[in-house]
Coordinates of C-alpha atoms and ligand atoms in Angstrom, one line a residue:
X1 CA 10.5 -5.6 -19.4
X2 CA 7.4 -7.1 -18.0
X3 CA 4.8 -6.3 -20.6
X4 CA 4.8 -6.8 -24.2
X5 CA 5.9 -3.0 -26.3
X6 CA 2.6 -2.9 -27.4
X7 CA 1.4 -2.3 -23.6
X8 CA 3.5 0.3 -22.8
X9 CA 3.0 2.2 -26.0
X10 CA -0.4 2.1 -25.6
X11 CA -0.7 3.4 -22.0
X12 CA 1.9 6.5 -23.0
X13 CA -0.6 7.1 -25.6
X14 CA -3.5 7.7 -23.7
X15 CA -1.6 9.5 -21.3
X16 CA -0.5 11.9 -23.8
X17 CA -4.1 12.1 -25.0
X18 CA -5.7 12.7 -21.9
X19 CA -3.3 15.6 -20.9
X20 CA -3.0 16.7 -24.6
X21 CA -1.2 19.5 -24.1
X22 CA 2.5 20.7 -23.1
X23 CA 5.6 18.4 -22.3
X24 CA 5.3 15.8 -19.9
X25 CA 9.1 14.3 -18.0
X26 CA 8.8 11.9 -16.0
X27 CA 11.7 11.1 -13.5
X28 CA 13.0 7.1 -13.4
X29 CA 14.9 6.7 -9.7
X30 CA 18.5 6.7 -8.7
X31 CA 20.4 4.6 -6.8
X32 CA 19.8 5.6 -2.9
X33 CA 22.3 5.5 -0.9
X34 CA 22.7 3.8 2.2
X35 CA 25.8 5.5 4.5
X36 CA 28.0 6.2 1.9
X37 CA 27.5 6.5 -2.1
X38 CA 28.3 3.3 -3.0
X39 CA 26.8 1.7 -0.6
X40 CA 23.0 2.1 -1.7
X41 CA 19.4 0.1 -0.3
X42 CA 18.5 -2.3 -3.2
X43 CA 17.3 -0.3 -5.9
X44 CA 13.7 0.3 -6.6
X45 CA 12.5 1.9 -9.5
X46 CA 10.0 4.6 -9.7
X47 CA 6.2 2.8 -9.9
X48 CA 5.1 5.4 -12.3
X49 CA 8.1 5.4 -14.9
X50 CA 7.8 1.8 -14.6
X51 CA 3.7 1.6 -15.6
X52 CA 5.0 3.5 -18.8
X53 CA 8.5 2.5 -19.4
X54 CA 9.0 -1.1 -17.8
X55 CA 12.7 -0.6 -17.4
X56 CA 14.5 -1.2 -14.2
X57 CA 17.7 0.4 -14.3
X58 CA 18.6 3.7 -12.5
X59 CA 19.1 7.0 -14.0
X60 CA 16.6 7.1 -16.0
X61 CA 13.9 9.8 -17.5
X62 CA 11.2 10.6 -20.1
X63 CA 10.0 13.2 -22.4
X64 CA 6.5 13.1 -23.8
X65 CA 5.1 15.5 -26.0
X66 CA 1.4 15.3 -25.2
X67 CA 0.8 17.6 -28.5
X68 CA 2.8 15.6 -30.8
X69 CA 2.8 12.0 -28.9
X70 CA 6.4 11.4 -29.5
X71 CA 8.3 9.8 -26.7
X72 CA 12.1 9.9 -25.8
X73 CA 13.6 7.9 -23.2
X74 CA 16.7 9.6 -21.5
X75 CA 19.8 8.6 -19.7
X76 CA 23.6 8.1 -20.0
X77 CA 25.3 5.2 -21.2
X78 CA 27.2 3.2 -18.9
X79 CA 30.8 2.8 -19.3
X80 CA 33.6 0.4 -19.0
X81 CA 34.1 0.6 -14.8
X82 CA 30.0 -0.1 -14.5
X83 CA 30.4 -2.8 -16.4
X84 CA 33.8 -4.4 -14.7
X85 CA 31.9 -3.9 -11.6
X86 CA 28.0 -4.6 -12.7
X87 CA 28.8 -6.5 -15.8
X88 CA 27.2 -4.9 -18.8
X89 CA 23.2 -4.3 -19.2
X90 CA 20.9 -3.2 -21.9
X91 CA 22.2 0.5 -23.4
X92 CA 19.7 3.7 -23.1
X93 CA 19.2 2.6 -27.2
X94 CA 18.3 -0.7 -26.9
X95 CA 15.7 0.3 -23.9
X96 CA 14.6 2.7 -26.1
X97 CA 13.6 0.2 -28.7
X98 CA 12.3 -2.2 -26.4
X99 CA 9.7 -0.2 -24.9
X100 CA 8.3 1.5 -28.3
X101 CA 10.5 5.3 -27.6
X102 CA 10.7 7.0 -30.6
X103 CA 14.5 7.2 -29.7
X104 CA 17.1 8.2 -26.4
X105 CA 19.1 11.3 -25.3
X106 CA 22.1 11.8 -23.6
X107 CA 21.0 13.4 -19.7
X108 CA 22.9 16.9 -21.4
X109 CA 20.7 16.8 -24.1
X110 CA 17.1 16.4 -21.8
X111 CA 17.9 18.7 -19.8
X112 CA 18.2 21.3 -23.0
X113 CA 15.4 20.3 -24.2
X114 CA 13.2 20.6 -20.9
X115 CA 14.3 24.1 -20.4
X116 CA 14.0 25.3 -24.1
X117 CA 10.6 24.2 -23.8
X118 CA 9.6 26.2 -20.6
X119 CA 11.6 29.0 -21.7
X120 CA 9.2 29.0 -25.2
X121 CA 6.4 29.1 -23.2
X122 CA 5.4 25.5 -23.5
X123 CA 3.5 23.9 -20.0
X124 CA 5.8 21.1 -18.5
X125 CA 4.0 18.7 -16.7
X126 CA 5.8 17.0 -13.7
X127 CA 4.1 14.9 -11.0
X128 CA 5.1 15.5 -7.1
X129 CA 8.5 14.2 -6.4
X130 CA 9.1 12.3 -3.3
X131 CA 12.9 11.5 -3.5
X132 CA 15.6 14.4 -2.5
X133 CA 17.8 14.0 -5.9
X134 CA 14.4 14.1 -7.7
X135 CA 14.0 17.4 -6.3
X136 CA 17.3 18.8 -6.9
X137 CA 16.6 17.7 -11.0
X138 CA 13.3 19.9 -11.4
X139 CA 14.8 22.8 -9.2
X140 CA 18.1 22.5 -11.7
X141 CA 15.5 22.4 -15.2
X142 CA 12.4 24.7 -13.8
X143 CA 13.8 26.9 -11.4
X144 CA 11.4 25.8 -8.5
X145 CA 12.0 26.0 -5.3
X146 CA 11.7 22.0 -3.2
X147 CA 9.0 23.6 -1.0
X148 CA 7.3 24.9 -4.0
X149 CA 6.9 21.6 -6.1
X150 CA 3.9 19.5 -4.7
X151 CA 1.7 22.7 -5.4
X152 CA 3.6 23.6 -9.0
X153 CA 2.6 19.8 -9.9
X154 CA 0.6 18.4 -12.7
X155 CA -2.8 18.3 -11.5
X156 CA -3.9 17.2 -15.2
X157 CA -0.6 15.0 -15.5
X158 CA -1.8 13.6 -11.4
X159 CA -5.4 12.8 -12.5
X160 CA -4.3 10.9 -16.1
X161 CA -1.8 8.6 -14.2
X162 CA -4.6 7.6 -11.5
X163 CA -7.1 6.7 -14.4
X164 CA -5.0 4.6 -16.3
X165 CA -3.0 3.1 -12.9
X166 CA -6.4 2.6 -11.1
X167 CA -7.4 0.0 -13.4
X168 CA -5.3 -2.9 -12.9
X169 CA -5.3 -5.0 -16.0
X170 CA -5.6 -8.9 -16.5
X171 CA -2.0 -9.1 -17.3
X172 CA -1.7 -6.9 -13.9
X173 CA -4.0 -9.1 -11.8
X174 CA -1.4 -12.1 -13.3
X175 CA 1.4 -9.9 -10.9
X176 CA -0.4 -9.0 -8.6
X177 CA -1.8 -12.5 -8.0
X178 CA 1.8 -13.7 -7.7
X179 CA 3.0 -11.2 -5.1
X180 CA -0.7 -12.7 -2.8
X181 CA 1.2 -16.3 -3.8
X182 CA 4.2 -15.1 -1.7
X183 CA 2.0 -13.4 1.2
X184 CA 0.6 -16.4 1.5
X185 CA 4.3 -18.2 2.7
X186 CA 4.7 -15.2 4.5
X187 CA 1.9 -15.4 6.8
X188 CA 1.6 -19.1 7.2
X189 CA 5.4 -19.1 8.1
X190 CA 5.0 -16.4 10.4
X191 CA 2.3 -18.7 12.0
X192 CA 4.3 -21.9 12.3
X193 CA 6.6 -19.2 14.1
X194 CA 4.3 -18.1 16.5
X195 CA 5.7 -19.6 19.9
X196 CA 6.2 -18.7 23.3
X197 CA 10.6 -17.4 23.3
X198 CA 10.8 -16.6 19.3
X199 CA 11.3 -13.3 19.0
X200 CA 9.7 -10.4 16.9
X201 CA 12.2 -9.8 15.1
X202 CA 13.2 -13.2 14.2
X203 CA 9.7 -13.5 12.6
X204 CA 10.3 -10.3 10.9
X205 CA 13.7 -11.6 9.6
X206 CA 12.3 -14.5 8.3
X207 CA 9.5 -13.0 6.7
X208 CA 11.4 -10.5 4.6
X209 CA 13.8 -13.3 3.6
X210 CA 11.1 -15.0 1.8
X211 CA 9.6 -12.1 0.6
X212 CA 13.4 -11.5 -1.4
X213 CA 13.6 -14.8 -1.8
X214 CA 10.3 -15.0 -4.1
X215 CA 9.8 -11.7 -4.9
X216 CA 12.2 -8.2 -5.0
X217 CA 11.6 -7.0 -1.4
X218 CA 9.0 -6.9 0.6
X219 CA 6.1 -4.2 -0.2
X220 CA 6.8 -1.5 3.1
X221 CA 8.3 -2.3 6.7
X222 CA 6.8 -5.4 8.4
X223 CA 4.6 -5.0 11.1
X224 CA 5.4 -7.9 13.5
X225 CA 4.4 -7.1 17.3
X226 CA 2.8 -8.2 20.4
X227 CA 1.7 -4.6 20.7
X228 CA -1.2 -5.0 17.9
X229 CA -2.4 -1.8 19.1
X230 CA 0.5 0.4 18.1
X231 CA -0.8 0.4 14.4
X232 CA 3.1 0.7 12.7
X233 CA 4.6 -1.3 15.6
X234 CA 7.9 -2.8 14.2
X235 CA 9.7 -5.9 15.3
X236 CA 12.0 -5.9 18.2
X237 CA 13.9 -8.4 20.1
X238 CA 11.5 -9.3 22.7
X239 CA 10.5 -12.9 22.7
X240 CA 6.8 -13.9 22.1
X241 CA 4.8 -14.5 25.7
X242 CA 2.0 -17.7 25.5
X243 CA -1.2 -16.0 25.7
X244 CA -0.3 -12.8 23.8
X245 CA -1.4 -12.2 20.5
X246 CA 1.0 -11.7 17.4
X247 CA -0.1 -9.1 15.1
X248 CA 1.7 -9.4 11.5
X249 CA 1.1 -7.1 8.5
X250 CA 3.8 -7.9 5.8
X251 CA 3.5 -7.9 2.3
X252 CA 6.1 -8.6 -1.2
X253 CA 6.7 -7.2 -4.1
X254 CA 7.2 -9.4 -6.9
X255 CA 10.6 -8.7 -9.3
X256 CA 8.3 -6.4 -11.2
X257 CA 7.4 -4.5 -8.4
X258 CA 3.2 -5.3 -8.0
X259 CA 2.5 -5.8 -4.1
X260 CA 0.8 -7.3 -1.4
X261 CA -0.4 -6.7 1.8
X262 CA -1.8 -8.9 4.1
X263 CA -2.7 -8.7 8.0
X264 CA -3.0 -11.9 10.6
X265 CA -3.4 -11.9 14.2
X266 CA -2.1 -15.0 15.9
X267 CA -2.0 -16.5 19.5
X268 CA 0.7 -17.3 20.5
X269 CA 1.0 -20.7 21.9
X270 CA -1.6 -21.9 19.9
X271 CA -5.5 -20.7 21.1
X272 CA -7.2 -18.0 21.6
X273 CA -8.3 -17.2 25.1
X274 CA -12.4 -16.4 25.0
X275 CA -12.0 -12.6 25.1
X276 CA -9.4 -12.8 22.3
X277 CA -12.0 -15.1 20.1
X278 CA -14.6 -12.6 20.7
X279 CA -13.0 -9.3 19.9
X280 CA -11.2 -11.4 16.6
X281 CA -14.7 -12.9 15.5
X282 CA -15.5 -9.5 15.5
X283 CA -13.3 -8.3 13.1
X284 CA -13.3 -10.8 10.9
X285 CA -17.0 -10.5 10.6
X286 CA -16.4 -7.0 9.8
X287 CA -13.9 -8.4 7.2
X288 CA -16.5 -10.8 5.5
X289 CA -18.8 -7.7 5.8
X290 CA -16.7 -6.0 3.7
X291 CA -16.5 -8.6 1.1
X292 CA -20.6 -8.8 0.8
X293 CA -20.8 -5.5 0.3
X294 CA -18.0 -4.8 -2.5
X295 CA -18.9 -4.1 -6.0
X296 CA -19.2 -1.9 -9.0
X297 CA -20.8 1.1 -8.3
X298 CA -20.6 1.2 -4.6
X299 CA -18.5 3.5 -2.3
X300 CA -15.9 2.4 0.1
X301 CA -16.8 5.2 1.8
X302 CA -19.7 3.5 2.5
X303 CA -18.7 -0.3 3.0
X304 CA -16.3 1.6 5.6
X305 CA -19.0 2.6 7.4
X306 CA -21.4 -0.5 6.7
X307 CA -18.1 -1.9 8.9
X308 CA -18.3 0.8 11.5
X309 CA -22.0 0.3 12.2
X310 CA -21.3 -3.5 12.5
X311 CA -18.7 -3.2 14.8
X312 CA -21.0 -0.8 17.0
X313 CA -23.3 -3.1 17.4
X314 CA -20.7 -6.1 18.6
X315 CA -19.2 -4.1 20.5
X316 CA -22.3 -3.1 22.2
X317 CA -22.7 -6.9 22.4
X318 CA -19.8 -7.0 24.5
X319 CA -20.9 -4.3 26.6
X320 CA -17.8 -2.1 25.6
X321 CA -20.1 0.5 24.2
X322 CA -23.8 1.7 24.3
X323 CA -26.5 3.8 22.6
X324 CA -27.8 4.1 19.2
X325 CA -25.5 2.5 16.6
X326 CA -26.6 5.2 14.2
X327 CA -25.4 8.3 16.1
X328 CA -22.9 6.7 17.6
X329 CA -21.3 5.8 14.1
X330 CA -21.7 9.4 13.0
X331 CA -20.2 10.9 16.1
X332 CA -17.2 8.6 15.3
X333 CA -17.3 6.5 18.5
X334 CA -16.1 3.5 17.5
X335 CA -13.1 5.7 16.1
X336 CA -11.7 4.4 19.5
X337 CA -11.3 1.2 18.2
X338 CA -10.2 1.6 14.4
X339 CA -8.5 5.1 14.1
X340 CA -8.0 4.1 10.1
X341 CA -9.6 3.6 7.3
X342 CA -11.0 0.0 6.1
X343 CA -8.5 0.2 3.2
X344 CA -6.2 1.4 0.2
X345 CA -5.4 1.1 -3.0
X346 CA -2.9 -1.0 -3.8
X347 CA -1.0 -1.8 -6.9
X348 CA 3.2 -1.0 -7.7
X349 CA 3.0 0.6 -5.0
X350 CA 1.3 -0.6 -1.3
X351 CA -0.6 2.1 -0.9
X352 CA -1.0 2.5 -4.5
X353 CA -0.3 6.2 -6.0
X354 CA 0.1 7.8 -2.5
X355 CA 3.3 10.2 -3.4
X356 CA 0.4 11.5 -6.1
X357 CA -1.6 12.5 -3.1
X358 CA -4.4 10.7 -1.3
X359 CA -7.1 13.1 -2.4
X360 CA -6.5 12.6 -5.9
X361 CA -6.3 8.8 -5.6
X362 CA -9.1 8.1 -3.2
X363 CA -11.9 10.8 -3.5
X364 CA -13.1 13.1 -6.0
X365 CA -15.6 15.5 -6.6
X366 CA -18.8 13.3 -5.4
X367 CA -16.5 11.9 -2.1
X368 CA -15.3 14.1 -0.3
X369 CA -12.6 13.6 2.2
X370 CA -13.5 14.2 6.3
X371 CA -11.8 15.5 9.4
X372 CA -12.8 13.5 11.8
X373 CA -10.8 11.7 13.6
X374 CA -11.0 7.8 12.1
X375 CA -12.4 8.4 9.1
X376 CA -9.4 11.0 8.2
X377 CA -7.0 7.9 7.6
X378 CA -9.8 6.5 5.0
X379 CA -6.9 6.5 2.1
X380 CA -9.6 5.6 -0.9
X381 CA -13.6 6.1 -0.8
X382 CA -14.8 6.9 -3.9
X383 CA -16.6 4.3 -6.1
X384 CA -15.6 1.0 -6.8
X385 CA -14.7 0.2 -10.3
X386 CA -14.3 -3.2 -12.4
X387 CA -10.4 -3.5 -11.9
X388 CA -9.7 -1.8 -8.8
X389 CA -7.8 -3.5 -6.1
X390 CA -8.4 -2.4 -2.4
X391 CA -7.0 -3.9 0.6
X392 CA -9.8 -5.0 3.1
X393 CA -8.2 -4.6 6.6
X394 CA -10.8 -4.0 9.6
X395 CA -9.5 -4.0 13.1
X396 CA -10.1 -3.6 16.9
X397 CA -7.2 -2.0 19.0
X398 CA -7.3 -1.7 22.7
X399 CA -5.0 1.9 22.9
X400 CA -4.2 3.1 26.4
X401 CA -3.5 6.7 25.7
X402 CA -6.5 7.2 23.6
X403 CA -8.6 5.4 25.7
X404 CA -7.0 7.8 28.5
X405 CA -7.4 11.2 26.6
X406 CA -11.0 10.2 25.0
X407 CA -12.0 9.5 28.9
X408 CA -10.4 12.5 30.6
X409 CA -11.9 14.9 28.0
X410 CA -15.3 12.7 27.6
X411 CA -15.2 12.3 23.9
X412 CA -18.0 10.2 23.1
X413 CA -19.1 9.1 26.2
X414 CA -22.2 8.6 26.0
X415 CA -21.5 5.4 23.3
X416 CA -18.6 4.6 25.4
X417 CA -18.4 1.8 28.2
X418 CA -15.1 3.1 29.9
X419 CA -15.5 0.8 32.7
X420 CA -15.6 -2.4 30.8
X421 CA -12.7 -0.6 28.2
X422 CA -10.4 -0.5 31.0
X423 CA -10.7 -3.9 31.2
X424 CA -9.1 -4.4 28.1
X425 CA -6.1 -2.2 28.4
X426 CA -3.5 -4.9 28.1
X427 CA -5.1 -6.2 25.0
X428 CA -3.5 -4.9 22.0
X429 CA -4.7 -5.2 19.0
X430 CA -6.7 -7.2 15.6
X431 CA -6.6 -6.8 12.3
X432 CA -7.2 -9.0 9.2
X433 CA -6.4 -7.6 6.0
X434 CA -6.8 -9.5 2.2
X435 CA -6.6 -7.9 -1.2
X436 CA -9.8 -7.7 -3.0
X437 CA -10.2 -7.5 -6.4
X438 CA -13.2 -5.9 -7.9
X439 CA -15.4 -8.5 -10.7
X440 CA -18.3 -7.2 -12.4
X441 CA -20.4 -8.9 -10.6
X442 CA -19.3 -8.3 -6.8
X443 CA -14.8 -9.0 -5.9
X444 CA -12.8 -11.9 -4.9
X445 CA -9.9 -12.1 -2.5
X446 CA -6.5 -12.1 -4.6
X447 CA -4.3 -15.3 -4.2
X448 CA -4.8 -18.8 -5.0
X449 CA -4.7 -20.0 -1.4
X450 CA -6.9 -17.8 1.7
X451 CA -4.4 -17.2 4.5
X452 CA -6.3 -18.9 7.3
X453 CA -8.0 -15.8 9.1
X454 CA -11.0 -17.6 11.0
X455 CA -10.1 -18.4 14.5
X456 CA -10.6 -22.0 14.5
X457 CA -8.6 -21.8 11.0
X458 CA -6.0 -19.7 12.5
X459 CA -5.8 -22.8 16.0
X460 CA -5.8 -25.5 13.3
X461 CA -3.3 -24.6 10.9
X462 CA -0.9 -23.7 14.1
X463 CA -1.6 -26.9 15.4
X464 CA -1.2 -29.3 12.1
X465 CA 2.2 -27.0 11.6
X466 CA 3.4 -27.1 15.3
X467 CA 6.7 -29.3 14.9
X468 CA 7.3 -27.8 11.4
X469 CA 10.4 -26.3 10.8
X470 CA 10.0 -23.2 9.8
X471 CA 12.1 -23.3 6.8
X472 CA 10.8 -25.9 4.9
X473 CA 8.4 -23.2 2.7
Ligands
MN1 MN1 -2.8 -2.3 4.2

């Protein structure tokens, strides 16, 4: 357990106080399995169940009374095979008096108690399940169909959890600083890797080995490409080509599960060619921009578009695009060039809450989600609170069939150079991305060490690091 009992007693506390009524369960998660059932992907617990509970092994679940505030933790004891083939761990009991429960129950026993509750009438809150066996457990105690149970959902349980997991606490930012600590070896390592015949994939190996080798795994699936411009472009075997850029978005989770996520964009053979600079200058302008503009009170909603306006007027600069930055920012123009958002929560999970559902995480009733194309993948916009933690990760992608489709159809084109665009078709793609913290009095990056992200930062460190071995981290 991470925290002290005291921590997790309090935060099941005020979760049972702000939904106040009914039972609340909350599922831990099972082993997953790979290609056969013992065979599973290295376990991850459940984010949630871990903010509450703080234990690690699978199997797991939770009662709550939100009336009465009493707390059971629930799950079988292991037996003699698990422990000739695991070696022997902490007993449901002991758990149970580590984290504060009131006491445990057998699986048989939950399950009794879950459906005597709704059968007396009594609300049970459950938030939206995202794993398959998950699933089968609340069809098996509630009678509710799998299609049925993001809608039949806690909205009340839903809207406590993202109040209380929103605010990241000092002993938190402690984890959360650790998992920037081993971005930070990530990045740089994937920088002294950066040459003309390593391949993608190598990087990506490499990159995930440090992120177990520090941390538990690493935070999603690393982005390493040459195609920035595909926005989830994974690693593949094909080696790096001199005057490409890299484009590697990676993060790690630390043992305790608290993330990272960071973005570089790297030549490869060392510099920048002049377009590259320009169109990287650009975004991490838009990057700093983002970091003058983030603080308490203010909406990301807006600093997103504070970025889009910037960008509109670079880009006109560069005579990619053209009329008034104003209406071309509300038409969505420069949507073109960043189809997302400028950032997300982030937390135990990488996109923190998500399975909870965006809307509930990232807006509420004064922000108000849009359709637009662009500022639909804007995954948080409401205000800014002391304690949040946002990922700041502008970018500039060169994409061939949008550029294609917007053209043919004339989206926008009267903000849109598609002359010059064409130019760039065999770009790719920018993006910088830190995690920002937000202070009282404005935010601060997360991690003790900046991953270099300026262009002449970016040349230099690859230079000074050029005959490094990559392995000595
Ligand atoms: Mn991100």
């Amino acid at each position: 357990m991470l925290f002290s009992k005291e921590t997790y007693v309090e935060r099941r506390q005020r979760l049972c106080e702000s939904v106040s009524n009914g039972l609340i369960v909350l599922f831990g998660n099972n082993e997953s399995p790979m290609n056969y059932p013992a065979n599973a992907y290295k376990y991850r617990q459940d984010s949630t169940f871990l903010y509450f509970f703080g234990e690690h092994r699978s199997g797991l679940a939770a009662l709550l009374d939100a009336e009465s505030g009493e707390v059971w933790l629930a799950g079988d004891e292991i037996d003699i095979d698990d422990i000739v083939w695991y070696g022997s761990v902490h007993s449901v009991k002991a758990m149970a008096e580590e984290t504060g429960a009131k006491g445990c129950i057998d699986m048989a026993t939950f399950e009794e108690r879950v459906k005597q509750a709704a059968q007396a009438g009594r609300r049970v809150h459950f938030l939206p399940p995202y794993r398959h066996d998950t699933m089968l457990a609340i069809t098996d105690l509630l009678g509710i169909h799998h299609s049925k149970q993001r809608e039949a959902a806690s909205l009340e349980l839903i809207h406590a959890v993202v109040k209380l997991r929103s605010l990241k606490s000092e002993e938190e930012i402690v984890e959360l600083e650790k998992a920037s600590a081993i971005g930070y070896k990530m990045h740089t390592a994937a920088m002294r890797l950066c040459r003309p015949g390593v391949t993608e994939q190598y990087i990506g190996g490499v990159l995930e080995g440090i992120a177990l080798a520090y941390g538990s795994h690493v935070s999603f699936q690393s982005i390493v490409s040459m195609h920035g411009e595909i926005l989830h472009g994974y690693p593949s075997a094909t080696p790096l080509e001199k005057g490409r850029l890299l484009l590697c978005d990676a993060g790690a989770e630390t043992n305790e599960n608290y993330c990272s996520d960071h973005t570089r964009t790297s030549p490869i053979g060392g510099k920048f060619s002049t377009r590259q600079r320009e169109i990287h200058d650009i975004v991490a302008d838009c990057h700093d921009l983002a970091l003058s503009h983030a603080r308490p009170g203010v909406r990301w909603w807006d600093v997103h578009y504070a970025v889009c306006r910037l960008m509109t007027d670079r880009l006109k600069e560069l005579g990619l695009m053209k009329g008034d930055t104003e209406e071309s920012v509300r038409a969505g123009a420069h949507a073109l060039f960043l189809p997302h958002g400028l950032g997300h929560m982030m937390g135990m999970d990488v996109h923190d809450m998500e399975g909870l559902g965006q809307i509930h995480v990232g807006y509420d009733e004064e922000t108000r989600p849009s359709s637009q194309f662009g500022i639909n993948a804007l995954r948080f916009a409401r205000k800014l609170e002391v304690g949040h933690v946002v990922t700041d990760e502008p970018g500039i992608y060169f994409i061939p069939d949008l550029i294609d489709l917007w053209q043919r159809e004339g989206i926008n084109s009267e903000f849109l150079c598609f002359d010059k665009i064409n130019e760039y078709r065999d770009f790719g793609g920018v993006r910088i991305e830190d995690d920002v913290l937000i202070t009282p009095d404005g935010c601060r990056f997360l991690g003790e060490e900046t991953i270099p992200y300026r262009a002449l930062e970016v040349e230099n460190y690859m230079a000074e690091h050029a005959d490094a071995s990559p392995f000595i981290l």
